[in-house]
PDB file of C-alpha atoms in Angstrom:
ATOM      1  CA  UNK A  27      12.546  30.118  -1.336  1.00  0.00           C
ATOM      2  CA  UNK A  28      12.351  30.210  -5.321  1.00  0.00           C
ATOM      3  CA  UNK A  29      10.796  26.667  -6.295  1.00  0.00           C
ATOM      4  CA  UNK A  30      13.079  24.985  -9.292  1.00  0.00           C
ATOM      5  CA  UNK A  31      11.015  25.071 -12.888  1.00  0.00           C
ATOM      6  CA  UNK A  32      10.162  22.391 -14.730  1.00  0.00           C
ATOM      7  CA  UNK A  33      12.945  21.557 -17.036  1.00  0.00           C
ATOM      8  CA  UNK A  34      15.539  23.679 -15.506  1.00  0.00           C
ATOM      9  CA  UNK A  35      18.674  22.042 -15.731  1.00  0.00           C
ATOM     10  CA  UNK A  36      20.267  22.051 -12.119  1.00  0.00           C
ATOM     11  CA  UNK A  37      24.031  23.666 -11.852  1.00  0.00           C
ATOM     12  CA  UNK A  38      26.341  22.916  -9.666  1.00  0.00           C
ATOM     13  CA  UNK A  39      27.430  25.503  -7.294  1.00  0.00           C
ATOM     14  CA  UNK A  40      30.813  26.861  -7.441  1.00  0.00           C
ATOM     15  CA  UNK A  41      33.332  25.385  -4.934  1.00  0.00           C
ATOM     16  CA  UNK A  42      33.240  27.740  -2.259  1.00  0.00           C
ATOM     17  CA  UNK A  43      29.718  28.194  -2.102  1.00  0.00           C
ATOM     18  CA  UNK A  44      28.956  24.402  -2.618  1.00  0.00           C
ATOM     19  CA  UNK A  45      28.548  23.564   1.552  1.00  0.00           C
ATOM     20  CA  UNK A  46      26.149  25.991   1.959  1.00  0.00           C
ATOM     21  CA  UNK A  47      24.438  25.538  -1.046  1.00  0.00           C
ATOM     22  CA  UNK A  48      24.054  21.970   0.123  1.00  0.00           C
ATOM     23  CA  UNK A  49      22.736  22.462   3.843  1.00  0.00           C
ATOM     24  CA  UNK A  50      19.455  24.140   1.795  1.00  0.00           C
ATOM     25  CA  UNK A  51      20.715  27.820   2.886  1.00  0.00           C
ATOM     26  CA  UNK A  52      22.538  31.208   1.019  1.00  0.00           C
ATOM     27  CA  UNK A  53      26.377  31.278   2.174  1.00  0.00           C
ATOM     28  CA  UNK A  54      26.778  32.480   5.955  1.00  0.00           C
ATOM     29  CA  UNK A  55      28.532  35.634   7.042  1.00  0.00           C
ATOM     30  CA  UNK A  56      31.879  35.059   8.991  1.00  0.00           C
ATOM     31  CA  UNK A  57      30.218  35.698  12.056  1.00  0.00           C
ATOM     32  CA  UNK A  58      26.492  34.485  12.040  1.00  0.00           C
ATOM     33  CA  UNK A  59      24.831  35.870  14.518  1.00  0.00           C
ATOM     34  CA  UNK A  60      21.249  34.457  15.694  1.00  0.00           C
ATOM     35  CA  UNK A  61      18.097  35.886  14.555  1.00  0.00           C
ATOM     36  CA  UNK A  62      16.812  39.039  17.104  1.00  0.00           C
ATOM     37  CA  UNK A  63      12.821  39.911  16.900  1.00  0.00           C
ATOM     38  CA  UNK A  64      12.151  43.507  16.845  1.00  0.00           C
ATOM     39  CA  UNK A  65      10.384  45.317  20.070  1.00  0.00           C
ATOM     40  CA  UNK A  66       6.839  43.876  20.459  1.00  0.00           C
ATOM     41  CA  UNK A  67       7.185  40.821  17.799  1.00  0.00           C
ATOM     42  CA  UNK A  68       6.353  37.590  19.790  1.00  0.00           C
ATOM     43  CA  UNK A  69       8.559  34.450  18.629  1.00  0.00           C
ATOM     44  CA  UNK A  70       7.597  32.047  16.153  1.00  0.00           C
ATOM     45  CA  UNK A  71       6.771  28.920  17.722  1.00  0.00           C
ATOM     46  CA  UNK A  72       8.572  25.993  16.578  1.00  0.00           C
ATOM     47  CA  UNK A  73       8.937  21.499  17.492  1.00  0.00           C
ATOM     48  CA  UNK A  74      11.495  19.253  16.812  1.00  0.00           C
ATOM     49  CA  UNK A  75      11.610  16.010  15.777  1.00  0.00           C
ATOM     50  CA  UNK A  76      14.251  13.959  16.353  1.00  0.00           C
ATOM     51  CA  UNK A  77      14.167  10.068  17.040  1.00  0.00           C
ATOM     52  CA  UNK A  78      17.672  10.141  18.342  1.00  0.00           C
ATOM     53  CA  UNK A  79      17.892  12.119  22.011  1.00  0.00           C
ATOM     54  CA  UNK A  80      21.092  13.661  21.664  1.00  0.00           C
ATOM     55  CA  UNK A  81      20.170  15.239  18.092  1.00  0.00           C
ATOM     56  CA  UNK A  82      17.167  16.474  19.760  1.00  0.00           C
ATOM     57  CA  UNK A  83      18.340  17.963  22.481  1.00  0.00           C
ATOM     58  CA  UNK A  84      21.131  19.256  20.090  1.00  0.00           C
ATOM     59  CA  UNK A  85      18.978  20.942  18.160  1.00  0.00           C
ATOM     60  CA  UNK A  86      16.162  22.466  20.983  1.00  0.00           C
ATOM     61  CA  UNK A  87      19.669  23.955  22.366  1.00  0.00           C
ATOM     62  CA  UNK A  88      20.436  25.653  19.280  1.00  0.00           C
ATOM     63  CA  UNK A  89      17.184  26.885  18.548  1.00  0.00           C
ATOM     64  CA  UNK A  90      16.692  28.014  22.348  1.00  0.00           C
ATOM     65  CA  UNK A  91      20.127  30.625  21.364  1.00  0.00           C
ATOM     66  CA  UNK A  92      18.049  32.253  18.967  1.00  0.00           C
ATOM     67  CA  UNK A  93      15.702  35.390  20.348  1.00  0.00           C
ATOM     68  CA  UNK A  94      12.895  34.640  16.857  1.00  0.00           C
ATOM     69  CA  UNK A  95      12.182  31.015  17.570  1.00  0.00           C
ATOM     70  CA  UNK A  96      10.673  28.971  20.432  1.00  0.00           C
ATOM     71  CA  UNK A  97      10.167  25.379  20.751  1.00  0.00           C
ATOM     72  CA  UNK A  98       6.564  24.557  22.474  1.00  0.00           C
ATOM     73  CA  UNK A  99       7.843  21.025  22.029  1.00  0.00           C
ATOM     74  CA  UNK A 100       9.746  17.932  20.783  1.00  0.00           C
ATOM     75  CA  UNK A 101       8.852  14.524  19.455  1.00  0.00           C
ATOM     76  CA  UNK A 102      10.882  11.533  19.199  1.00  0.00           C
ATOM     77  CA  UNK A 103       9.129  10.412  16.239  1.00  0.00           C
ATOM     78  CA  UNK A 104       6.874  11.153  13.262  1.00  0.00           C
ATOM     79  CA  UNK A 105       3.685   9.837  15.464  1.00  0.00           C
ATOM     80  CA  UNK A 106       4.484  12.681  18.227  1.00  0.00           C
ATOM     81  CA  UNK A 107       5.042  15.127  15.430  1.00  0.00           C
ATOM     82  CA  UNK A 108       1.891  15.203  14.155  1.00  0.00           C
ATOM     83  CA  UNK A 109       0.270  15.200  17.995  1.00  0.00           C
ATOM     84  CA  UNK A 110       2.106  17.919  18.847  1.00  0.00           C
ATOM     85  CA  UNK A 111       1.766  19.878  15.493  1.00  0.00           C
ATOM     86  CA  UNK A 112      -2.126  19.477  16.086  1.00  0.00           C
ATOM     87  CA  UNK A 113      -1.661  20.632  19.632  1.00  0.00           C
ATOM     88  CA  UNK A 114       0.771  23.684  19.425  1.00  0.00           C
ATOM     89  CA  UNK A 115      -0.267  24.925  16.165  1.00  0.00           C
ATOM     90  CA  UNK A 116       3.961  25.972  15.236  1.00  0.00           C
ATOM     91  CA  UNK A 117       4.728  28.213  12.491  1.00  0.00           C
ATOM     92  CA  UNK A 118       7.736  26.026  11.576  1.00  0.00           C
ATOM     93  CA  UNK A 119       8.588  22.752  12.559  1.00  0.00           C
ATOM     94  CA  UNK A 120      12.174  20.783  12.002  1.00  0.00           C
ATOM     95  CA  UNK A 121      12.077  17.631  11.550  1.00  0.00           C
ATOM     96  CA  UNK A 122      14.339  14.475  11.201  1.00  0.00           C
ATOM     97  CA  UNK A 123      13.813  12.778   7.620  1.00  0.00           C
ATOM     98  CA  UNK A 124      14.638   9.055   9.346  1.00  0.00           C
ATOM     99  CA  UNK A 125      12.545   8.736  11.977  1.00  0.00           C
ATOM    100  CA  UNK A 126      10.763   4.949  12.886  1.00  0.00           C
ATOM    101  CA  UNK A 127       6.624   4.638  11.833  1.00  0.00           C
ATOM    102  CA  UNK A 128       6.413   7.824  10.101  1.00  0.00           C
ATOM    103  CA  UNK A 129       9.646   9.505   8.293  1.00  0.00           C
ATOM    104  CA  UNK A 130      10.248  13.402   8.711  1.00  0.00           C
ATOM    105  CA  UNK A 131       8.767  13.292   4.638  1.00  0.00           C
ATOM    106  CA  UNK A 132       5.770  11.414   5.562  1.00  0.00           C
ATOM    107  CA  UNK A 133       4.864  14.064   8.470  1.00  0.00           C
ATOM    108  CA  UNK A 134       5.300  16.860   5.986  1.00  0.00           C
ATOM    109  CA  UNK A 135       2.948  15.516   3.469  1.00  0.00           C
ATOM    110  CA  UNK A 136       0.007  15.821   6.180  1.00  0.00           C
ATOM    111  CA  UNK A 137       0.484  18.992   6.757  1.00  0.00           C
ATOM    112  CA  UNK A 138      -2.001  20.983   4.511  1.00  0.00           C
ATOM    113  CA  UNK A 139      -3.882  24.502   4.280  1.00  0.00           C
ATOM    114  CA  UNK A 140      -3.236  27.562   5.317  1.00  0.00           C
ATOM    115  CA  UNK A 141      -1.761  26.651   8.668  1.00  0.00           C
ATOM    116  CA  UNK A 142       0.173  24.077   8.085  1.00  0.00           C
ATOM    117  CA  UNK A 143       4.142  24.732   9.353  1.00  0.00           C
ATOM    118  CA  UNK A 144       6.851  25.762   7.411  1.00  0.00           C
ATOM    119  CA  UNK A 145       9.057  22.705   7.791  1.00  0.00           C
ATOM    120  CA  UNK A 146      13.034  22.613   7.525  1.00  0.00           C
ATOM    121  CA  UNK A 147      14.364  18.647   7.358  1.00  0.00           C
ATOM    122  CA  UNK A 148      17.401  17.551   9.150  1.00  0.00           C
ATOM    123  CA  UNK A 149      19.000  14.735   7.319  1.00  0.00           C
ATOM    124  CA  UNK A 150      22.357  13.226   7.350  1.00  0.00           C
ATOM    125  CA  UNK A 151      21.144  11.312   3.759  1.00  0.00           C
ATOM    126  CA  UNK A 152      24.223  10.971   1.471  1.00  0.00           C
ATOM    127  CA  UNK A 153      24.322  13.038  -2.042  1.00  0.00           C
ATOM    128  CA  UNK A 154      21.540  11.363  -4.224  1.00  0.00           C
ATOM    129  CA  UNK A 155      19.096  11.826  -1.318  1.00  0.00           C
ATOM    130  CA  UNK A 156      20.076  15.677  -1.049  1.00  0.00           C
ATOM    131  CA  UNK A 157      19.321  15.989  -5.146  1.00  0.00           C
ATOM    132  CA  UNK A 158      16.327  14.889  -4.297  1.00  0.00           C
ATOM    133  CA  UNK A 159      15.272  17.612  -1.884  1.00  0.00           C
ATOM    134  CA  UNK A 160      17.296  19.815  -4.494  1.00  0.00           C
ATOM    135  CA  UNK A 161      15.176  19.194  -7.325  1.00  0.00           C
ATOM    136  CA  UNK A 162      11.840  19.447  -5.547  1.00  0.00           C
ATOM    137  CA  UNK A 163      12.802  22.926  -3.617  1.00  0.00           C
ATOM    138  CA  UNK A 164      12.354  21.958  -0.214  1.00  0.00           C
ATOM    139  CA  UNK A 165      14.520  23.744   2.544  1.00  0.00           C
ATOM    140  CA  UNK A 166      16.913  21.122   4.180  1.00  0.00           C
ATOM    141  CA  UNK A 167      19.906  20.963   6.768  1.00  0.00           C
ATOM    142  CA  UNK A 168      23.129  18.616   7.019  1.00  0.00           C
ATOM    143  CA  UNK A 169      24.075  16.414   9.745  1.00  0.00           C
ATOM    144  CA  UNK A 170      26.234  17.359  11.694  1.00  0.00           C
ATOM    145  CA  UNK A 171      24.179  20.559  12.307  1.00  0.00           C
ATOM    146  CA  UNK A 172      26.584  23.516  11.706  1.00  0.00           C
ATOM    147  CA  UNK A 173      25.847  26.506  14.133  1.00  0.00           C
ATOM    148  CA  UNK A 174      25.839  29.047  11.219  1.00  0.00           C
ATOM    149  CA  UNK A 175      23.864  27.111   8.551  1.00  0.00           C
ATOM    150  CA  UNK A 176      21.048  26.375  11.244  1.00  0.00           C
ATOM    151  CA  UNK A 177      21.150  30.497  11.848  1.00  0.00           C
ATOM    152  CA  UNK A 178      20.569  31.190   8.288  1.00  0.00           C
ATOM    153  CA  UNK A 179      18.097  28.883   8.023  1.00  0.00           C
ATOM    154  CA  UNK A 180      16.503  29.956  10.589  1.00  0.00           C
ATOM    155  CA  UNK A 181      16.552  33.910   9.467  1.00  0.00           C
ATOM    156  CA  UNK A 182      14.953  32.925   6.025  1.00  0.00           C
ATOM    157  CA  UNK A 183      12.106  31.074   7.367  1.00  0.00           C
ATOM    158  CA  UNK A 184      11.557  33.711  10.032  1.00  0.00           C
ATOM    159  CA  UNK A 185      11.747  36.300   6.966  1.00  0.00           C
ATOM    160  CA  UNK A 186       9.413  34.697   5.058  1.00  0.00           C
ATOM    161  CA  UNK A 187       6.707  34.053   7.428  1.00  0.00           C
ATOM    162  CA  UNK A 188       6.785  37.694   8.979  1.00  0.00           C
ATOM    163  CA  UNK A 189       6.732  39.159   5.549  1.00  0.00           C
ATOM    164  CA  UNK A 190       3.715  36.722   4.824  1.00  0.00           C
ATOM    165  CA  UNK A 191       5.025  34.915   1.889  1.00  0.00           C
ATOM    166  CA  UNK A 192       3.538  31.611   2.777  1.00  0.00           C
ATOM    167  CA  UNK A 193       6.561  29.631   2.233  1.00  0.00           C
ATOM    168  CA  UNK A 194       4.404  26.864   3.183  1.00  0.00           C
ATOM    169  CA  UNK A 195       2.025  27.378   0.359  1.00  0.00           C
ATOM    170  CA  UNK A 196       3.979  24.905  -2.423  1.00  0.00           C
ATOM    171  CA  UNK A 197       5.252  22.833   0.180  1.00  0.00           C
ATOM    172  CA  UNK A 198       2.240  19.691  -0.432  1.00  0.00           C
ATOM    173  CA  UNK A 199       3.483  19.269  -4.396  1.00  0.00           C
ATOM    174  CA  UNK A 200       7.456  19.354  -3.060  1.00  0.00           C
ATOM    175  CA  UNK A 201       7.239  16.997  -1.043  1.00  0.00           C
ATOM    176  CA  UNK A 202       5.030  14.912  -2.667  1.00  0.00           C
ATOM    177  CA  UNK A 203       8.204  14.859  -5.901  1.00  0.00           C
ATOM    178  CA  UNK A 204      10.607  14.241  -3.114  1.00  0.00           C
ATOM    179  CA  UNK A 205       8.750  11.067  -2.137  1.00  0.00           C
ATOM    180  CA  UNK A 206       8.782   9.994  -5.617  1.00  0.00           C
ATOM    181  CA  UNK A 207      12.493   9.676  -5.944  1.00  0.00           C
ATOM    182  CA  UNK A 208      14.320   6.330  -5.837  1.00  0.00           C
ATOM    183  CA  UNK A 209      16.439   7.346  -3.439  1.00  0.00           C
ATOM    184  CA  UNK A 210      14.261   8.215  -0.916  1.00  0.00           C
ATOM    185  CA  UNK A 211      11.744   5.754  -1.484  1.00  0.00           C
ATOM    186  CA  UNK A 212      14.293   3.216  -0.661  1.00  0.00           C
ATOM    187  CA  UNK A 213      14.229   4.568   2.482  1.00  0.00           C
ATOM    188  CA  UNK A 214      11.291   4.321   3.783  1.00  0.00           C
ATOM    189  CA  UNK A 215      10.001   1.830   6.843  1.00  0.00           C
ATOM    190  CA  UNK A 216       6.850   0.004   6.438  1.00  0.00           C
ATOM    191  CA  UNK A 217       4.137   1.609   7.919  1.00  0.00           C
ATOM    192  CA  UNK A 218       2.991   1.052  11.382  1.00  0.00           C
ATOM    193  CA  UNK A 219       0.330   2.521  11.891  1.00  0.00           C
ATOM    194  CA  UNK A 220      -1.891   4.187   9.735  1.00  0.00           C
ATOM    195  CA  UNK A 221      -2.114   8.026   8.899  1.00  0.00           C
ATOM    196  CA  UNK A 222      -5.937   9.032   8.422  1.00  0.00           C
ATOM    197  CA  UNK A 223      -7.939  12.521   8.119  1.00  0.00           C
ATOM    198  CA  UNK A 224     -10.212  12.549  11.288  1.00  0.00           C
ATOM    199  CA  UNK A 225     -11.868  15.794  11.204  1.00  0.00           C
ATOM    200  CA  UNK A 226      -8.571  18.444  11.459  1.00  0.00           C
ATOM    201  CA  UNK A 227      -6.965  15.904  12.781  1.00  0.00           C
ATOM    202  CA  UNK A 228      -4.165  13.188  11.281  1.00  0.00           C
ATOM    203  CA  UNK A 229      -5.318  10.061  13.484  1.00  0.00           C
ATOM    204  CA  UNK A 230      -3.120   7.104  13.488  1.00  0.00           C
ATOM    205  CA  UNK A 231      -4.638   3.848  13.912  1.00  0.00           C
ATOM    206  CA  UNK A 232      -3.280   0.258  14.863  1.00  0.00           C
ATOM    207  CA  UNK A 233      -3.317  -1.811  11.323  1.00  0.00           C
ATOM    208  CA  UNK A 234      -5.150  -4.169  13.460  1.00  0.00           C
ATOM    209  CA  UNK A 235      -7.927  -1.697  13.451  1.00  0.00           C
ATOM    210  CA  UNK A 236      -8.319  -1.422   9.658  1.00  0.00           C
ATOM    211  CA  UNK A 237     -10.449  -3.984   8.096  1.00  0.00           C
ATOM    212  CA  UNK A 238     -10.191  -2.940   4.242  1.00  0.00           C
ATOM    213  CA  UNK A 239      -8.950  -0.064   2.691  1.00  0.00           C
ATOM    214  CA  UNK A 240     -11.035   1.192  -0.532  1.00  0.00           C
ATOM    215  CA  UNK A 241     -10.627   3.490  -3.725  1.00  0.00           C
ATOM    216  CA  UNK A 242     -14.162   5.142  -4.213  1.00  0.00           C
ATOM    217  CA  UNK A 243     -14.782   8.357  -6.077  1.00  0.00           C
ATOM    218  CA  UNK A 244     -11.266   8.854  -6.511  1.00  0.00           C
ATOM    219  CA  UNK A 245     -10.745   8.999  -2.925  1.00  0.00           C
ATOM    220  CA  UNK A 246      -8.998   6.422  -0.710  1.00  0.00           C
ATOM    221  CA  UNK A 247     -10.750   5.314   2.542  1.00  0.00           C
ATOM    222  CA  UNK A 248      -9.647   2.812   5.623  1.00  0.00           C
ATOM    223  CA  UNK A 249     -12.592   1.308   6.978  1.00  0.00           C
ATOM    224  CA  UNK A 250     -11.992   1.102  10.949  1.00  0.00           C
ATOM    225  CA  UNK A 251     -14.433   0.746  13.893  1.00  0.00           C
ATOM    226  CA  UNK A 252     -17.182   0.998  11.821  1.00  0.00           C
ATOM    227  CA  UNK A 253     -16.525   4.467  10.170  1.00  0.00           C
ATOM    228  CA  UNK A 254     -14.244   5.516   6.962  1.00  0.00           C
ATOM    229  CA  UNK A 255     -11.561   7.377   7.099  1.00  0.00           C
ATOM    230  CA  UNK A 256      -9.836   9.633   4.337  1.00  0.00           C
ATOM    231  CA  UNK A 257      -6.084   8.460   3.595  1.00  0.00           C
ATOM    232  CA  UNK A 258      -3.867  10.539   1.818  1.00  0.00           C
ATOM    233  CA  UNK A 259      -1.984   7.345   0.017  1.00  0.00           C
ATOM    234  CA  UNK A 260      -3.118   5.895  -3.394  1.00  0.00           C
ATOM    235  CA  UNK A 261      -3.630   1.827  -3.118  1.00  0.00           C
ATOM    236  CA  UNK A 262      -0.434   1.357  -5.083  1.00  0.00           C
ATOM    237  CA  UNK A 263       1.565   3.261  -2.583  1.00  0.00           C
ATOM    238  CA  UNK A 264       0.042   1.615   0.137  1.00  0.00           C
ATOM    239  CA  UNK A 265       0.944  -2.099  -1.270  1.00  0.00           C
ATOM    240  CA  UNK A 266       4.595  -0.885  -0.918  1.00  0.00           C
ATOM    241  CA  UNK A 267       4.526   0.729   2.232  1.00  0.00           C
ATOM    242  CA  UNK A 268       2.348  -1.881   4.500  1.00  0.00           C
ATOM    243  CA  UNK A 269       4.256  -4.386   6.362  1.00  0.00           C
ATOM    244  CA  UNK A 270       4.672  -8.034   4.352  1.00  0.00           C
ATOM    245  CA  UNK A 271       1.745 -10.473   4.748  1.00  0.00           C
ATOM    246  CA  UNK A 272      -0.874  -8.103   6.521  1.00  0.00           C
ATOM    247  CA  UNK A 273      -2.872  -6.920   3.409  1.00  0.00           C
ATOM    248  CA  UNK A 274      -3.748  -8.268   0.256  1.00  0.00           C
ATOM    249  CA  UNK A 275      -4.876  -6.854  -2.696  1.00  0.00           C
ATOM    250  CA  UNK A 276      -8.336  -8.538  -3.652  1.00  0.00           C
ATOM    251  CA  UNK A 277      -9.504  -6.412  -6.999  1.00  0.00           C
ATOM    252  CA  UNK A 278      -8.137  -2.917  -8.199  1.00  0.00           C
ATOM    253  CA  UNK A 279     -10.247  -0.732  -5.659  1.00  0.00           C
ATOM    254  CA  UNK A 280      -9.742  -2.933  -2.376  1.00  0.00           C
ATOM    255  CA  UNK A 281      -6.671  -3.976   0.288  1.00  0.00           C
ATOM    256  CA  UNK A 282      -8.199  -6.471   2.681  1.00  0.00           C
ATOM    257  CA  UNK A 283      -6.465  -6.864   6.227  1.00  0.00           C
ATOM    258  CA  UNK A 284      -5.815 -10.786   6.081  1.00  0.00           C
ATOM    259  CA  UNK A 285      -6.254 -11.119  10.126  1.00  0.00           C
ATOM    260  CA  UNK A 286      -9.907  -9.437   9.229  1.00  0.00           C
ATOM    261  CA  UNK A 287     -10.661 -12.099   6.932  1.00  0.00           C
ATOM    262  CA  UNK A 288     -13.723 -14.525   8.675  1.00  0.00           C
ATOM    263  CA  UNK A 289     -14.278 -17.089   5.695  1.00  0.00           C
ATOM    264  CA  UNK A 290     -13.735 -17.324   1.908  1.00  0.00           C
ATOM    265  CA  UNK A 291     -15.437 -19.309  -0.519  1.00  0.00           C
ATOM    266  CA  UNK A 292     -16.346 -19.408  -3.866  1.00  0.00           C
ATOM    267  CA  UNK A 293     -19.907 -18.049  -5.373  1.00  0.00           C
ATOM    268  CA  UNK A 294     -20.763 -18.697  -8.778  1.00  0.00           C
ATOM    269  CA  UNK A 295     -17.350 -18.724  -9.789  1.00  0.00           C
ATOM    270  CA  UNK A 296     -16.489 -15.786  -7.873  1.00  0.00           C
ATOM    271  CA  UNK A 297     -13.990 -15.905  -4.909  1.00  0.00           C
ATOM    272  CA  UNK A 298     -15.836 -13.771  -1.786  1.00  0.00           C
ATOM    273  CA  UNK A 299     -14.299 -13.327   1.511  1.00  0.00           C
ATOM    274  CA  UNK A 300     -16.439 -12.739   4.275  1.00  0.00           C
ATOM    275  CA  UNK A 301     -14.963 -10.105   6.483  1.00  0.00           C
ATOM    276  CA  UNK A 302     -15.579 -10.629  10.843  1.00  0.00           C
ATOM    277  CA  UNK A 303     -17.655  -7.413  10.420  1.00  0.00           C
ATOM    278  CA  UNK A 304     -19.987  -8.803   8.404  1.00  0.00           C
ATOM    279  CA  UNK A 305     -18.596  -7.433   5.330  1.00  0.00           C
ATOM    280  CA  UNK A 306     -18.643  -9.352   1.890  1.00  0.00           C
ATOM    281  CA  UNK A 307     -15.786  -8.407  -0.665  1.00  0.00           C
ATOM    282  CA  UNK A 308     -15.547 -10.077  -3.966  1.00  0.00           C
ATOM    283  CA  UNK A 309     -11.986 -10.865  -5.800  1.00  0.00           C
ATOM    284  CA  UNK A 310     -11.667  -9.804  -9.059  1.00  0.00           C
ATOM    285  CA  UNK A 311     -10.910 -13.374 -11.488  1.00  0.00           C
ATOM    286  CA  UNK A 312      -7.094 -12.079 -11.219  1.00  0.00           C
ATOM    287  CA  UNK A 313      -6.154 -11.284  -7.931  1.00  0.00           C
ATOM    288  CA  UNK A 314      -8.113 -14.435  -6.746  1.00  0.00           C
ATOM    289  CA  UNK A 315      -4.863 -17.485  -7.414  1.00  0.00           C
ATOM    290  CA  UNK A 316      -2.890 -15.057  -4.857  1.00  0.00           C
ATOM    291  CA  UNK A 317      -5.688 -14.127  -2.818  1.00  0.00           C
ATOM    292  CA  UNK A 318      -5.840 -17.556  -2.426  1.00  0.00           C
ATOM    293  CA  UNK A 319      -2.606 -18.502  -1.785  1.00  0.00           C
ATOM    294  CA  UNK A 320      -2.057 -15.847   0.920  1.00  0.00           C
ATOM    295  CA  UNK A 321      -5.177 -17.012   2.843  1.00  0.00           C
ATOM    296  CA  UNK A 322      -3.864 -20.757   2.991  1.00  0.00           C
TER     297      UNK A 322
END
């Protein structure tokens, strides 16, 4: 998969090639005929992740045809994805871009190092969402799934891995440009639960569970059960993506979970909430007038 350069201006693709072009694959032979392993080569494990049942099952059918791929398992959303990514260890892993709590994009952005899964998105976003995966390189397939465009996609990825290209070695950065277009931010849910780094792990947790979440040594933490946890979002992004009315933002480096709030007061001119675990946070002089007006 050959990654777009900066400032290269994007060219439509002829007519005839344009469908194929657009379900993230080279044109399809006539007859596309699924991927065989050679004598001895073990299959390359694969999930899906599909929210709706009948995609899913769709798609573990078609995969199931093809002799290179196996699917150790399925998810309904982006939640299970991750569980079962962490469990299974897949070399690829397809998922749905809509998908409630955590969007197919969202899971991909977790997935980091040298084992992380090649990932192929199923979408059935309209054309400004597709320019989006365009632009930032990453490997894609249309809604309705067509038999032969999932078989070439399928025989690239398959190619790449066995060949040891690490397909999955740019794939952090493209998503990461993907996320930061328009039309796919528009997208996205709120957040219900929390993605965190717990050891190898990605650990959800209940927003109920996260008292404050800080910027510290350029490094964004959720403070939970007593421990810290590292979370891949910046503050900013995290202001757009938590659900209305359960955080505020109290000074540049902080988010405090409102229900986590004990007591506020004001301390030598300074607005402090006391926190039910004992913590003290300070608002800066101009977050305080909505700090204030959230907590009334």
């Amino acid at each position: 998969m050959r990654a777009r350069l900066a400032g290269e201006r994007y060219r439509a693709p002829r007519e005839e090639a344009a469908p194929a072009l657009r379900a993230g694959v080279m044109a399809a032979p006539r007859e596309a005929r699924s991927p065989s392993r050679r004598e001895g080569e073990a299959p390359i494990r694969a999930i899906v992740a599909d929210d709706e049942p009948r995609a899913r099952q769709f798609l573990e059918h078609r995969l199931a045809e093809m002799d290179d791929i196996e699917v150790v398992g399925s998810a309904r959303d982006g939640s299970e994805a991750l569980d079962l990514i962490a469990r299974h260890a897949p070399a690829v892993a397809f998922l749905d871009i809509h998908m409630p709590g955590l969007s197919g994009l969202e899971v991909a952005r977790h997935l980091r190092g040298p084992d992380a899964p090649v990932v192929v998105f199923v979408t059935a976003y309209d054309q400004h969402a597709i320019e989006a995966f365009e632009l930032a390189a990453l490997d894609y397939v249309l809604k309705p799934i067509k038999r032969e465009r999932l078989v070439e996609a399928v025989r690239r990825v398959v190619h790449e891995i066995r060949t040891k290209r690490s397909p999955a070695a740019g794939q952090e950065a493209a998503v990461r440009t993907a996320l930061e277009s328009p039309a796919l931010q528009s997208r996205l849910e709120p957040l219900r639960r929390l993605p965190v780094r717990h050891r190898r792990e990605v650990r959800l947790l209940d927003l109920d569970q996260v008292a404050r979440i800080v910027s510290r040594d350029r490094l964004v933490l959720a403070c939970a059960e007593g421990r810290e946890y590292l979370v891949d979002y910046t503050l900013q992004e995290l202001e757009a993506r938590l659900p209305e009315g359960r955080f505020v933002r109290v000074h540049r480096a902080a988010l405090v979970n409102l229900d986590a709030i004990d007591s506020y007061g004001g301390e030598d001119g300074v607005l402090v909430l006391r926190l039910k675990d004992g913590t003290r946070v300070e608002a800066s002089e101009r977050r305080a007038a909505e700090v204030r007006r959230k907590l009334r």
